Amino acid sequence: MRRGIAASALVAALAVSLAACGSSGSSSSTAGNGPVTITYWDTSNATNEAPTYMDLAKKFEAANPNIKVNFVNVPFDSAQNKLQTAMGSKGAPDVFRSEVGWTAAFAKAGYLTPLDGTPALADSAAFQPSLLKQASYQGKTYGVPLVTDTLGLLYNKALFAKAGITAAPTTWDELKADAATLKDKTGVDGFEMRAGDGYYAMPLLFGEGTDMVNTAAKKITINSPQAAAAVETYKSLFTAPGTVKADLTSDGYAHMMDAFTTGKVAAIINGPWEITNIYQGSAFTDKTNLGIAAVPAGSAGKPGAPTGGHNIAVYAGSDAAHQAASEKFAAFMTSATSQTEIAQKNSTLPTRSDAYTPALTADPGIAGFQAILPVAQPRPELPEYSSLFASIGTNLGKILQNQESTQAGLDSTAADYTKLLPGFGK
């Protein structure tokens, strides 16, 4: 899951123990026959999501009086580096919320314990197989899928209707045509795209039948003709009539979301993690005004979007007692009941079918994203995959500012990938 907004000052308030005597890191101890205290690093948004996870941790404690939870909220943007540092030295949490792209990398480094055959994966058959695959590395499962997400086309139904548009666009050319119509008929910008962020450009790559790399062939494909065509289409989404020019400022994401939630732009590409914020906007006091469709398709003829989300992972450096308690905690947090509660309060997508209750799917945001999950593409089993986004994001920014050509920018990215993936060819 990608986020463009920083965690608020509430992080400081949430970085406290649920237990009266919990300590930071996996060094928390058991006194005699007293309770085991496990440290859990939560990487969700402190304002909109963390309170739900904190409530669940309290419920877990109530159901398991011999286990206490030291709940620490860590800002998502800095969590990967903090986890890497902590697990490589000391102070690592016993259990934590891991972005799907981190799991394989941490497993490769030996930081995670396999969960196959443990209480954490007792309900493995209930989870979507593709999501369990994303939590795996070299045949072993190192995380329990907690929430999933993907990117979709989010649009303002009222503005589309005012412009006489009766259905969401299914191709990028249709999207550009609709953007022009929306601007002409309503005076509102038709479409805005997150600029200079490789994750948001993935639907363009998938739409041309390619990816940043071909893992099976061990080949770098980011500078292929298909990728160049994808980026040319991406560039056009910022310059076509009715589209918003590229906002590469540090507040670009916030500007896009403010424009959409207040009805100043009719459509964007984003994920389910923003649903609760969207519902708070003046343009969506009526939740049914939010339209959700699959991302448009490219020349390959099929839409495709990245699969994101988070797993619960257990630190391999904890002792047996803390690992056992952490496995129980992972099972509780990913149970059908817990996932339904998380989805109801945070508008995120469960990873198991039995969590999609009728009450949950009555939410148009949840139902809308559930419907487009089939076009989401799981990430390959490549520990370095999440690290690939940095270079492509930087070079997309340069391409959008005409500081380098499309091909030069992609060639520069490919050169960076060669350093990250020495076994891959071009």
XYZ file of N, CA and C in Angstrom, residues 104 134 211 213 215 378-383 385:
36
model
N 9.608 -10.421 1.387
C 10.618 -11.292 0.793
C 12.034 -10.800 1.089
N 2.491 -13.905 -2.219
C 3.222 -12.658 -2.020
C 3.922 -12.619 -0.669
N 6.581 -5.051 -17.356
C 6.805 -4.737 -15.952
C 8.174 -4.076 -15.866
N 10.740 -5.407 -14.438
C 11.664 -6.512 -14.702
C 10.856 -7.759 -15.026
N 11.055 -11.324 -13.918
C 11.739 -12.138 -12.915
C 12.081 -13.529 -13.437
N -0.224 -9.786 -8.802
C 0.631 -9.990 -7.625
C 2.081 -9.677 -7.933
N 2.800 -9.248 -6.916
C 4.218 -8.945 -7.095
C 5.022 -10.226 -7.248
N 6.057 -10.172 -8.060
C 6.905 -11.369 -8.199
C 7.707 -11.625 -6.935
N 8.151 -12.858 -6.780
C 8.965 -13.217 -5.616
C 10.391 -12.717 -5.848
N 10.570 -11.439 -5.640
C 11.860 -10.796 -5.855
C 12.121 -9.864 -4.679
N 13.053 -10.207 -3.800
C 13.284 -9.391 -2.606
C 13.579 -7.925 -2.903
N 12.296 -6.121 -5.293
C 11.268 -5.490 -6.129
C 10.836 -4.120 -5.601
